[in-house]
Amino acid sequence: MVGVVGCGLMGAGIAEVCARAGLDVVVAESGSGAVDAGRRRLEASLDRAERNRKIPSAANVLERIRVVDGLAELADRTLVIEAILESEVAKTQVFAQLDKIVEAPGAILASNTSSIPIMKLGTVTNRPAQVLGIHFFNPVPVLPLVELVPSLLTGEETTRAAQAFVRDVLKKHPILAKDRAGFVVNGLLIPFILAAIRMLESGFATRDDIDEALVRGAAHPQGPLALADLIGLDTTKAVAESLYEEFKEPLYAPPPLLARMVEAGLLGRKNGRGFHTYE
C-alpha cells in the first residue's frame, strides 16, 4: 500500500503510475481546494491515457486512488513518497509529521526531491535507516528513469526494497545516486540549462536559436529553455540554489534573469508563460 504526499504535477504522476501497477494508493493534500484540484488532475491524465489506449479503463485505475485532506490516513501505508514543493523547510516538516503518523512495521519514507540532501530529511525522523530518495521524472507516466538516493544512514534492506519496487512493480529503470545535491541527472542538467539562460540574458543568441540549435544540432527532443519551462522555472531555480549552496561553484548560481522571471510569476508550462508561451 502506497501513500503520496502532494497531488501536484509530480505527486499525481507518482500516484497514477502506482495505481496503474495495481497498488492501493492514498494521496494526501492540504485543504479541500487542493484535494479537488488533485482529483481533477488525476482524472484528466487518466482520461488521456485511456483515449490514447495506454490503459484499458481510467475508471478502474481511479478506483485504486483516494485523495484525502491531511496526513492521518497514511498511517497504514508501507511506502510513503513525499512530492511537495522543493523547499527544505516544508519537506523536513512533512517528514517529522510522517514519522509520528506512519505506523506500519518497516514502512519506508521516501522523498521525490530533486536536490535536497536525503540526510537532512532522515535525521528529523526516528527511522533514518528507512528514509531514502525516490526521484521520478516529469512526466512520470512516460519517463522510465527513477533515481534512488540512499543517505549514509539508509539501511541496505531499504535500498533493496526500493529497487525491487521501482524495477519489478512499477517496471521503471532505477539507478543509484550518492546523497549530494542534484544527484545524477540534475547535477548534469541544471548547469546546462543555466548556461542557456545566461546565453539568452547576455544577448549572445535568441531564445528560438538556442532551443533550435540543441534540437537540430544535438538531437535533443527539446531545447534547454523549453525544458526549463517544462520543469518549472521555480523548480529550476530551487535546484540551482541547492546545488550552489552545497558546492559554491559559479556555474550553479541562478542567473538574474531566472530569478526575475520567478519573481514575476513566469514559471513555464505550469501557468502558461515562461521562456515560451503556452495555451
PDB file of C-alpha atoms in Angstrom:
ATOM      1  CA  MET A   1       0.000   0.000   0.000  1.00  0.00           C
ATOM      2  CA  VAL A   2       1.426   3.345  -1.114  1.00  0.00           C
ATOM      3  CA  GLY A   3       0.918   6.853   0.190  1.00  0.00           C
ATOM      4  CA  VAL A   4       1.816  10.019  -1.714  1.00  0.00           C
ATOM      5  CA  VAL A   5       2.089  13.447  -0.104  1.00  0.00           C
ATOM      6  CA  GLY A   6       1.101  16.131  -2.590  1.00  0.00           C
ATOM      7  CA  CYS A   7      -1.106  15.884  -5.679  1.00  0.00           C
ATOM      8  CA  GLY A   8       0.553  18.454  -7.879  1.00  0.00           C
ATOM      9  CA  LEU A   9       2.150  17.558 -11.193  1.00  0.00           C
ATOM     10  CA  MET A  10       4.684  15.116  -9.736  1.00  0.00           C
ATOM     11  CA  GLY A  11       2.572  13.728  -6.911  1.00  0.00           C
ATOM     12  CA  ALA A  12      -0.344  12.999  -9.234  1.00  0.00           C
ATOM     13  CA  GLY A  13       2.016  11.311 -11.694  1.00  0.00           C
ATOM     14  CA  ILE A  14       3.509   9.112  -8.962  1.00  0.00           C
ATOM     15  CA  ALA A  15       0.040   8.188  -7.689  1.00  0.00           C
ATOM     16  CA  GLU A  16      -1.047   7.352 -11.228  1.00  0.00           C
ATOM     17  CA  VAL A  17       1.854   5.002 -12.022  1.00  0.00           C
ATOM     18  CA  CYS A  18       1.393   3.230  -8.688  1.00  0.00           C
ATOM     19  CA  ALA A  19      -2.337   2.757  -9.278  1.00  0.00           C
ATOM     20  CA  ARG A  20      -1.719   1.638 -12.862  1.00  0.00           C
ATOM     21  CA  ALA A  21       0.593  -1.020 -11.382  1.00  0.00           C
ATOM     22  CA  GLY A  22      -2.360  -2.329  -9.356  1.00  0.00           C
ATOM     23  CA  LEU A  23      -1.481  -0.764  -5.992  1.00  0.00           C
ATOM     24  CA  ASP A  24      -3.840   0.782  -3.452  1.00  0.00           C
ATOM     25  CA  VAL A  25      -2.903   4.481  -3.259  1.00  0.00           C
ATOM     26  CA  VAL A  26      -3.793   7.243  -0.800  1.00  0.00           C
ATOM     27  CA  VAL A  27      -2.772  10.774  -1.785  1.00  0.00           C
ATOM     28  CA  ALA A  28      -2.644  13.393   0.977  1.00  0.00           C
ATOM     29  CA  GLU A  29      -3.249  17.049   0.176  1.00  0.00           C
ATOM     30  CA  SER A  30      -3.876  20.084   2.338  1.00  0.00           C
ATOM     31  CA  GLY A  31      -7.298  21.696   2.118  1.00  0.00           C
ATOM     32  CA  SER A  32     -10.459  20.822   0.201  1.00  0.00           C
ATOM     33  CA  GLY A  33      -9.481  23.010  -2.766  1.00  0.00           C
ATOM     34  CA  ALA A  34      -6.192  21.162  -3.224  1.00  0.00           C
ATOM     35  CA  VAL A  35      -7.963  17.800  -2.825  1.00  0.00           C
ATOM     36  CA  ASP A  36     -10.455  18.676  -5.576  1.00  0.00           C
ATOM     37  CA  ALA A  37      -7.710  20.020  -7.855  1.00  0.00           C
ATOM     38  CA  GLY A  38      -5.687  16.851  -7.320  1.00  0.00           C
ATOM     39  CA  ARG A  39      -8.637  14.628  -8.234  1.00  0.00           C
ATOM     40  CA  ARG A  40      -9.249  16.655 -11.405  1.00  0.00           C
ATOM     41  CA  ARG A  41      -5.583  16.372 -12.365  1.00  0.00           C
ATOM     42  CA  LEU A  42      -5.651  12.592 -11.943  1.00  0.00           C
ATOM     43  CA  GLU A  43      -8.922  12.241 -13.833  1.00  0.00           C
ATOM     44  CA  ALA A  44      -7.660  14.341 -16.747  1.00  0.00           C
ATOM     45  CA  SER A  45      -4.392  12.409 -17.017  1.00  0.00           C
ATOM     46  CA  LEU A  46      -6.067   9.012 -16.856  1.00  0.00           C
ATOM     47  CA  ASP A  47      -8.725  10.048 -19.378  1.00  0.00           C
ATOM     48  CA  ARG A  48      -5.923  10.998 -21.791  1.00  0.00           C
ATOM     49  CA  ALA A  49      -4.225   7.667 -21.155  1.00  0.00           C
ATOM     50  CA  GLU A  50      -7.462   5.811 -21.934  1.00  0.00           C
ATOM     51  CA  ARG A  51      -8.078   7.832 -25.111  1.00  0.00           C
ATOM     52  CA  ASN A  52      -4.512   7.098 -26.236  1.00  0.00           C
ATOM     53  CA  ARG A  53      -5.021   3.399 -25.410  1.00  0.00           C
ATOM     54  CA  LYS A  54      -2.276   3.356 -22.793  1.00  0.00           C
ATOM     55  CA  ILE A  55      -4.719   1.836 -20.292  1.00  0.00           C
ATOM     56  CA  PRO A  56      -7.975  -0.061 -20.856  1.00  0.00           C
ATOM     57  CA  SER A  57     -10.038   1.858 -18.270  1.00  0.00           C
ATOM     58  CA  ALA A  58      -9.423   5.134 -16.463  1.00  0.00           C
ATOM     59  CA  ALA A  59     -12.265   4.361 -14.052  1.00  0.00           C
ATOM     60  CA  ASN A  60     -10.635   1.132 -12.915  1.00  0.00           C
ATOM     61  CA  VAL A  61      -7.383   2.918 -12.092  1.00  0.00           C
ATOM     62  CA  LEU A  62      -9.172   5.773 -10.305  1.00  0.00           C
ATOM     63  CA  GLU A  63     -10.901   3.235  -8.058  1.00  0.00           C
ATOM     64  CA  ARG A  64      -7.490   2.436  -6.563  1.00  0.00           C
ATOM     65  CA  ILE A  65      -6.732   6.081  -5.657  1.00  0.00           C
ATOM     66  CA  ARG A  66      -8.132   8.112  -2.749  1.00  0.00           C
ATOM     67  CA  VAL A  67      -7.241  11.804  -2.436  1.00  0.00           C
ATOM     68  CA  VAL A  68      -7.652  12.923   1.178  1.00  0.00           C
ATOM     69  CA  ASP A  69      -7.211  16.056   3.256  1.00  0.00           C
ATOM     70  CA  GLY A  70      -4.301  15.695   5.688  1.00  0.00           C
ATOM     71  CA  LEU A  71      -1.719  13.044   6.508  1.00  0.00           C
ATOM     72  CA  ALA A  72      -3.676  10.971   9.039  1.00  0.00           C
ATOM     73  CA  GLU A  73      -4.903   8.380   6.522  1.00  0.00           C
ATOM     74  CA  LEU A  74      -1.326   7.441   5.639  1.00  0.00           C
ATOM     75  CA  ALA A  75      -0.897   5.575   8.949  1.00  0.00           C
ATOM     76  CA  ASP A  76      -1.200   2.096   7.413  1.00  0.00           C
ATOM     77  CA  ARG A  77       0.944   2.720   4.319  1.00  0.00           C
ATOM     78  CA  THR A  78       4.079   0.573   3.818  1.00  0.00           C
ATOM     79  CA  LEU A  79       5.661   3.160   1.493  1.00  0.00           C
ATOM     80  CA  VAL A  80       5.044   6.918   1.577  1.00  0.00           C
ATOM     81  CA  ILE A  81       6.516   9.156  -1.124  1.00  0.00           C
ATOM     82  CA  GLU A  82       6.629  12.892  -0.413  1.00  0.00           C
ATOM     83  CA  ALA A  83       6.179  15.073  -3.524  1.00  0.00           C
ATOM     84  CA  ILE A  84       5.535  18.614  -2.324  1.00  0.00           C
ATOM     85  CA  LEU A  85       7.257  21.865  -3.294  1.00  0.00           C
ATOM     86  CA  GLU A  86      11.066  21.902  -3.425  1.00  0.00           C
ATOM     87  CA  SER A  87      11.576  23.502  -0.009  1.00  0.00           C
ATOM     88  CA  GLU A  88      13.839  22.033   2.662  1.00  0.00           C
ATOM     89  CA  VAL A  89      11.783  23.604   5.450  1.00  0.00           C
ATOM     90  CA  ALA A  90       8.487  22.257   4.099  1.00  0.00           C
ATOM     91  CA  LYS A  91       9.892  18.789   3.434  1.00  0.00           C
ATOM     92  CA  THR A  92      11.510  18.401   6.848  1.00  0.00           C
ATOM     93  CA  GLN A  93       8.213  19.397   8.486  1.00  0.00           C
ATOM     94  CA  VAL A  94       6.392  16.713   6.472  1.00  0.00           C
ATOM     95  CA  PHE A  95       8.944  14.033   7.365  1.00  0.00           C
ATOM     96  CA  ALA A  96       8.757  14.875  11.059  1.00  0.00           C
ATOM     97  CA  GLN A  97       4.963  14.500  10.869  1.00  0.00           C
ATOM     98  CA  LEU A  98       5.101  11.270   8.848  1.00  0.00           C
ATOM     99  CA  ASP A  99       7.471   9.769  11.417  1.00  0.00           C
ATOM    100  CA  LYS A 100       4.749  10.164  14.033  1.00  0.00           C
ATOM    101  CA  ILE A 101       1.859   9.063  11.792  1.00  0.00           C
ATOM    102  CA  VAL A 102       3.060   6.113   9.695  1.00  0.00           C
ATOM    103  CA  GLU A 103       2.761   3.007  11.861  1.00  0.00           C
ATOM    104  CA  ALA A 104       3.279   0.049   9.508  1.00  0.00           C
ATOM    105  CA  PRO A 105       6.333  -2.025  10.623  1.00  0.00           C
ATOM    106  CA  GLY A 106       9.324  -1.350   8.386  1.00  0.00           C
ATOM    107  CA  ALA A 107       7.475   1.336   6.422  1.00  0.00           C
ATOM    108  CA  ILE A 108       9.711   3.318   4.048  1.00  0.00           C
ATOM    109  CA  LEU A 109       9.544   7.117   3.943  1.00  0.00           C
ATOM    110  CA  ALA A 110      10.777   8.476   0.612  1.00  0.00           C
ATOM    111  CA  SER A 111      11.171  11.884  -0.993  1.00  0.00           C
ATOM    112  CA  ASN A 112      10.798  12.829  -4.637  1.00  0.00           C
ATOM    113  CA  THR A 113      13.165  15.757  -4.061  1.00  0.00           C
ATOM    114  CA  SER A 114      15.397  16.635  -6.979  1.00  0.00           C
ATOM    115  CA  SER A 115      18.101  18.367  -4.969  1.00  0.00           C
ATOM    116  CA  ILE A 116      17.672  18.393  -1.163  1.00  0.00           C
ATOM    117  CA  PRO A 117      20.062  16.034   0.687  1.00  0.00           C
ATOM    118  CA  ILE A 118      18.249  12.945   1.971  1.00  0.00           C
ATOM    119  CA  MET A 119      20.296  13.005   5.185  1.00  0.00           C
ATOM    120  CA  LYS A 120      18.546  16.232   6.207  1.00  0.00           C
ATOM    121  CA  LEU A 121      15.161  14.556   5.802  1.00  0.00           C
ATOM    122  CA  GLY A 122      16.153  11.304   7.502  1.00  0.00           C
ATOM    123  CA  THR A 123      17.586  12.914  10.615  1.00  0.00           C
ATOM    124  CA  VAL A 124      14.314  14.656  11.545  1.00  0.00           C
ATOM    125  CA  THR A 125      12.788  11.172  11.957  1.00  0.00           C
ATOM    126  CA  ASN A 126      13.443   8.341  14.396  1.00  0.00           C
ATOM    127  CA  ARG A 127      13.918   5.942  11.473  1.00  0.00           C
ATOM    128  CA  PRO A 128      16.677   7.330   9.198  1.00  0.00           C
ATOM    129  CA  ALA A 129      17.515   3.770   8.085  1.00  0.00           C
ATOM    130  CA  GLN A 130      14.093   3.667   6.415  1.00  0.00           C
ATOM    131  CA  VAL A 131      14.390   7.023   4.604  1.00  0.00           C
ATOM    132  CA  LEU A 132      15.701   7.496   1.052  1.00  0.00           C
ATOM    133  CA  GLY A 133      15.114   9.460  -2.114  1.00  0.00           C
ATOM    134  CA  ILE A 134      12.937   8.043  -4.895  1.00  0.00           C
ATOM    135  CA  HIS A 135      13.206  10.687  -7.595  1.00  0.00           C
ATOM    136  CA  PHE A 136      10.868  10.393 -10.586  1.00  0.00           C
ATOM    137  CA  PHE A 137      10.989  12.493 -13.746  1.00  0.00           C
ATOM    138  CA  ASN A 138       8.277  14.539 -15.430  1.00  0.00           C
ATOM    139  CA  PRO A 139       6.013  13.309 -16.958  1.00  0.00           C
ATOM    140  CA  VAL A 140       6.044  10.406 -14.503  1.00  0.00           C
ATOM    141  CA  PRO A 141       3.806   8.033 -16.515  1.00  0.00           C
ATOM    142  CA  VAL A 142       6.083   8.417 -19.554  1.00  0.00           C
ATOM    143  CA  LEU A 143       9.718   8.659 -18.427  1.00  0.00           C
ATOM    144  CA  PRO A 144      11.253   5.345 -17.325  1.00  0.00           C
ATOM    145  CA  LEU A 145      14.112   6.582 -15.117  1.00  0.00           C
ATOM    146  CA  VAL A 146      13.973   6.749 -11.312  1.00  0.00           C
ATOM    147  CA  GLU A 147      16.935   7.870  -9.177  1.00  0.00           C
ATOM    148  CA  LEU A 148      17.262   6.048  -5.854  1.00  0.00           C
ATOM    149  CA  VAL A 149      19.210   8.068  -3.307  1.00  0.00           C
ATOM    150  CA  PRO A 150      20.160   6.392  -0.017  1.00  0.00           C
ATOM    151  CA  SER A 151      21.798   8.546   2.642  1.00  0.00           C
ATOM    152  CA  LEU A 152      24.718   7.393   4.780  1.00  0.00           C
ATOM    153  CA  LEU A 153      22.146   6.193   7.316  1.00  0.00           C
ATOM    154  CA  THR A 154      19.788   4.389   4.923  1.00  0.00           C
ATOM    155  CA  GLY A 155      19.706   0.650   5.514  1.00  0.00           C
ATOM    156  CA  GLU A 156      20.674  -1.774   2.746  1.00  0.00           C
ATOM    157  CA  GLU A 157      17.323  -3.535   3.132  1.00  0.00           C
ATOM    158  CA  THR A 158      15.520  -0.248   2.462  1.00  0.00           C
ATOM    159  CA  THR A 159      17.559   0.360  -0.687  1.00  0.00           C
ATOM    160  CA  ARG A 160      16.971  -3.183  -1.969  1.00  0.00           C
ATOM    161  CA  ALA A 161      13.231  -2.902  -1.299  1.00  0.00           C
ATOM    162  CA  ALA A 162      13.078   0.418  -3.185  1.00  0.00           C
ATOM    163  CA  GLN A 163      14.990  -1.061  -6.132  1.00  0.00           C
ATOM    164  CA  ALA A 164      12.601  -4.002  -6.300  1.00  0.00           C
ATOM    165  CA  PHE A 165       9.573  -1.692  -6.071  1.00  0.00           C
ATOM    166  CA  VAL A 166      10.725   0.523  -8.924  1.00  0.00           C
ATOM    167  CA  ARG A 167      12.012  -2.288 -11.152  1.00  0.00           C
ATOM    168  CA  ASP A 168       9.539  -5.095 -10.531  1.00  0.00           C
ATOM    169  CA  VAL A 169       6.315  -3.310  -9.566  1.00  0.00           C
ATOM    170  CA  LEU A 170       6.445  -0.035 -11.500  1.00  0.00           C
ATOM    171  CA  LYS A 171       8.507  -1.528 -14.373  1.00  0.00           C
ATOM    172  CA  LYS A 172      10.810   1.506 -14.422  1.00  0.00           C
ATOM    173  CA  HIS A 173      14.611   1.694 -14.541  1.00  0.00           C
ATOM    174  CA  PRO A 174      16.267   2.519 -11.187  1.00  0.00           C
ATOM    175  CA  ILE A 175      19.762   3.947 -10.857  1.00  0.00           C
ATOM    176  CA  LEU A 176      21.625   4.575  -7.604  1.00  0.00           C
ATOM    177  CA  ALA A 177      22.912   8.063  -6.840  1.00  0.00           C
ATOM    178  CA  LYS A 178      25.011   9.423  -3.989  1.00  0.00           C
ATOM    179  CA  ASP A 179      23.314  11.724  -1.495  1.00  0.00           C
ATOM    180  CA  ARG A 180      24.622  15.011  -2.840  1.00  0.00           C
ATOM    181  CA  ALA A 181      22.615  17.928  -4.154  1.00  0.00           C
ATOM    182  CA  GLY A 182      21.283  17.357  -7.661  1.00  0.00           C
ATOM    183  CA  PHE A 183      22.034  13.631  -7.676  1.00  0.00           C
ATOM    184  CA  VAL A 184      22.958  12.404 -11.207  1.00  0.00           C
ATOM    185  CA  VAL A 185      20.518  13.938 -13.672  1.00  0.00           C
ATOM    186  CA  ASN A 186      20.129  17.433 -12.217  1.00  0.00           C
ATOM    187  CA  GLY A 187      23.832  17.615 -11.371  1.00  0.00           C
ATOM    188  CA  LEU A 188      24.404  17.456 -15.128  1.00  0.00           C
ATOM    189  CA  LEU A 189      21.220  19.057 -16.417  1.00  0.00           C
ATOM    190  CA  ILE A 190      20.835  22.216 -14.325  1.00  0.00           C
ATOM    191  CA  PRO A 191      24.242  23.750 -15.230  1.00  0.00           C
ATOM    192  CA  PHE A 192      23.380  23.112 -18.900  1.00  0.00           C
ATOM    193  CA  ILE A 193      20.041  24.919 -18.568  1.00  0.00           C
ATOM    194  CA  LEU A 194      21.622  27.794 -16.613  1.00  0.00           C
ATOM    195  CA  ALA A 195      24.249  28.199 -19.350  1.00  0.00           C
ATOM    196  CA  ALA A 196      21.447  28.550 -21.920  1.00  0.00           C
ATOM    197  CA  ILE A 197      19.707  31.181 -19.749  1.00  0.00           C
ATOM    198  CA  ARG A 198      22.972  33.136 -19.421  1.00  0.00           C
ATOM    199  CA  MET A 199      23.438  32.949 -23.193  1.00  0.00           C
ATOM    200  CA  LEU A 200      19.971  34.431 -23.697  1.00  0.00           C
ATOM    201  CA  GLU A 201      20.493  37.002 -20.936  1.00  0.00           C
ATOM    202  CA  SER A 202      23.746  38.239 -22.478  1.00  0.00           C
ATOM    203  CA  GLY A 203      22.158  38.657 -25.920  1.00  0.00           C
ATOM    204  CA  PHE A 204      24.554  36.142 -27.449  1.00  0.00           C
ATOM    205  CA  ALA A 205      21.671  34.274 -29.159  1.00  0.00           C
ATOM    206  CA  THR A 206      17.873  34.421 -29.290  1.00  0.00           C
ATOM    207  CA  ARG A 207      15.547  32.120 -27.408  1.00  0.00           C
ATOM    208  CA  ASP A 208      14.477  30.283 -30.557  1.00  0.00           C
ATOM    209  CA  ASP A 209      18.021  29.928 -31.895  1.00  0.00           C
ATOM    210  CA  ILE A 210      19.264  28.494 -28.594  1.00  0.00           C
ATOM    211  CA  ASP A 211      16.484  25.905 -28.463  1.00  0.00           C
ATOM    212  CA  GLU A 212      16.628  25.055 -32.173  1.00  0.00           C
ATOM    213  CA  ALA A 213      20.402  24.655 -32.013  1.00  0.00           C
ATOM    214  CA  LEU A 214      20.163  21.849 -29.469  1.00  0.00           C
ATOM    215  CA  VAL A 215      17.200  20.176 -31.186  1.00  0.00           C
ATOM    216  CA  ARG A 216      18.649  20.284 -34.710  1.00  0.00           C
ATOM    217  CA  GLY A 217      22.339  20.168 -33.870  1.00  0.00           C
ATOM    218  CA  ALA A 218      22.499  17.809 -30.892  1.00  0.00           C
ATOM    219  CA  ALA A 219      19.361  15.664 -31.425  1.00  0.00           C
ATOM    220  CA  HIS A 220      17.772  16.830 -28.160  1.00  0.00           C
ATOM    221  CA  PRO A 221      13.990  16.316 -28.087  1.00  0.00           C
ATOM    222  CA  GLN A 222      13.559  19.930 -26.948  1.00  0.00           C
ATOM    223  CA  GLY A 223      15.784  22.907 -26.290  1.00  0.00           C
ATOM    224  CA  PRO A 224      17.107  23.867 -22.844  1.00  0.00           C
ATOM    225  CA  LEU A 225      14.811  26.872 -22.416  1.00  0.00           C
ATOM    226  CA  ALA A 226      11.735  24.821 -23.342  1.00  0.00           C
ATOM    227  CA  LEU A 227      12.953  22.143 -20.942  1.00  0.00           C
ATOM    228  CA  ALA A 228      13.260  24.714 -18.150  1.00  0.00           C
ATOM    229  CA  ASP A 229       9.642  25.681 -18.849  1.00  0.00           C
ATOM    230  CA  LEU A 230       8.619  22.034 -18.584  1.00  0.00           C
ATOM    231  CA  ILE A 231      10.473  21.532 -15.289  1.00  0.00           C
ATOM    232  CA  GLY A 232       9.130  24.836 -13.967  1.00  0.00           C
ATOM    233  CA  LEU A 233      11.319  27.914 -13.582  1.00  0.00           C
ATOM    234  CA  ASP A 234      10.679  27.991  -9.840  1.00  0.00           C
ATOM    235  CA  THR A 235      11.846  24.382  -9.530  1.00  0.00           C
ATOM    236  CA  THR A 236      14.855  25.059 -11.779  1.00  0.00           C
ATOM    237  CA  LYS A 237      15.821  27.988  -9.554  1.00  0.00           C
ATOM    238  CA  ALA A 238      15.324  25.975  -6.353  1.00  0.00           C
ATOM    239  CA  VAL A 239      17.518  23.126  -7.607  1.00  0.00           C
ATOM    240  CA  ALA A 240      20.193  25.585  -8.739  1.00  0.00           C
ATOM    241  CA  GLU A 241      20.187  27.218  -5.307  1.00  0.00           C
ATOM    242  CA  SER A 242      20.593  23.825  -3.614  1.00  0.00           C
ATOM    243  CA  LEU A 243      23.496  22.971  -5.890  1.00  0.00           C
ATOM    244  CA  TYR A 244      25.154  26.333  -5.317  1.00  0.00           C
ATOM    245  CA  GLU A 245      24.694  26.095  -1.545  1.00  0.00           C
ATOM    246  CA  GLU A 246      26.423  22.711  -1.492  1.00  0.00           C
ATOM    247  CA  PHE A 247      29.256  23.248  -3.999  1.00  0.00           C
ATOM    248  CA  LYS A 248      29.708  27.052  -4.231  1.00  0.00           C
ATOM    249  CA  GLU A 249      30.544  26.716  -7.932  1.00  0.00           C
ATOM    250  CA  PRO A 250      29.561  29.745 -10.083  1.00  0.00           C
ATOM    251  CA  LEU A 251      28.048  27.507 -12.785  1.00  0.00           C
ATOM    252  CA  TYR A 252      25.303  26.526 -10.295  1.00  0.00           C
ATOM    253  CA  ALA A 253      24.290  30.092  -9.354  1.00  0.00           C
ATOM    254  CA  PRO A 254      20.849  31.076 -10.713  1.00  0.00           C
ATOM    255  CA  PRO A 255      21.224  33.859 -13.333  1.00  0.00           C
ATOM    256  CA  PRO A 256      19.448  37.147 -12.556  1.00  0.00           C
ATOM    257  CA  LEU A 257      17.063  36.621 -15.498  1.00  0.00           C
ATOM    258  CA  LEU A 258      15.831  33.357 -13.979  1.00  0.00           C
ATOM    259  CA  ALA A 259      15.343  34.980 -10.567  1.00  0.00           C
ATOM    260  CA  ARG A 260      13.381  37.897 -12.072  1.00  0.00           C
ATOM    261  CA  MET A 261      11.121  35.585 -14.087  1.00  0.00           C
ATOM    262  CA  VAL A 262      10.263  33.588 -10.972  1.00  0.00           C
ATOM    263  CA  GLU A 263       9.574  36.812  -9.052  1.00  0.00           C
ATOM    264  CA  ALA A 264       7.247  37.863 -11.889  1.00  0.00           C
ATOM    265  CA  GLY A 265       5.361  34.572 -11.733  1.00  0.00           C
ATOM    266  CA  LEU A 266       6.555  33.433 -15.161  1.00  0.00           C
ATOM    267  CA  LEU A 267       7.017  29.789 -14.218  1.00  0.00           C
ATOM    268  CA  GLY A 268       6.718  27.967 -17.550  1.00  0.00           C
ATOM    269  CA  ARG A 269       4.168  25.413 -18.675  1.00  0.00           C
ATOM    270  CA  LYS A 270       2.524  25.153 -15.257  1.00  0.00           C
ATOM    271  CA  ASN A 271       0.995  28.627 -15.588  1.00  0.00           C
ATOM    272  CA  GLY A 272       1.203  29.289 -19.322  1.00  0.00           C
ATOM    273  CA  ARG A 273       4.274  31.515 -19.725  1.00  0.00           C
ATOM    274  CA  GLY A 274       7.994  31.150 -19.192  1.00  0.00           C
ATOM    275  CA  PHE A 275      10.639  31.492 -21.862  1.00  0.00           C
ATOM    276  CA  HIS A 276       7.873  30.377 -24.252  1.00  0.00           C
ATOM    277  CA  THR A 277       4.115  30.977 -24.116  1.00  0.00           C
ATOM    278  CA  TYR A 278       1.656  28.075 -23.840  1.00  0.00           C
ATOM    279  CA  GLU A 279      -2.085  27.607 -24.335  1.00  0.00           C
TER     280      GLU A 279
END
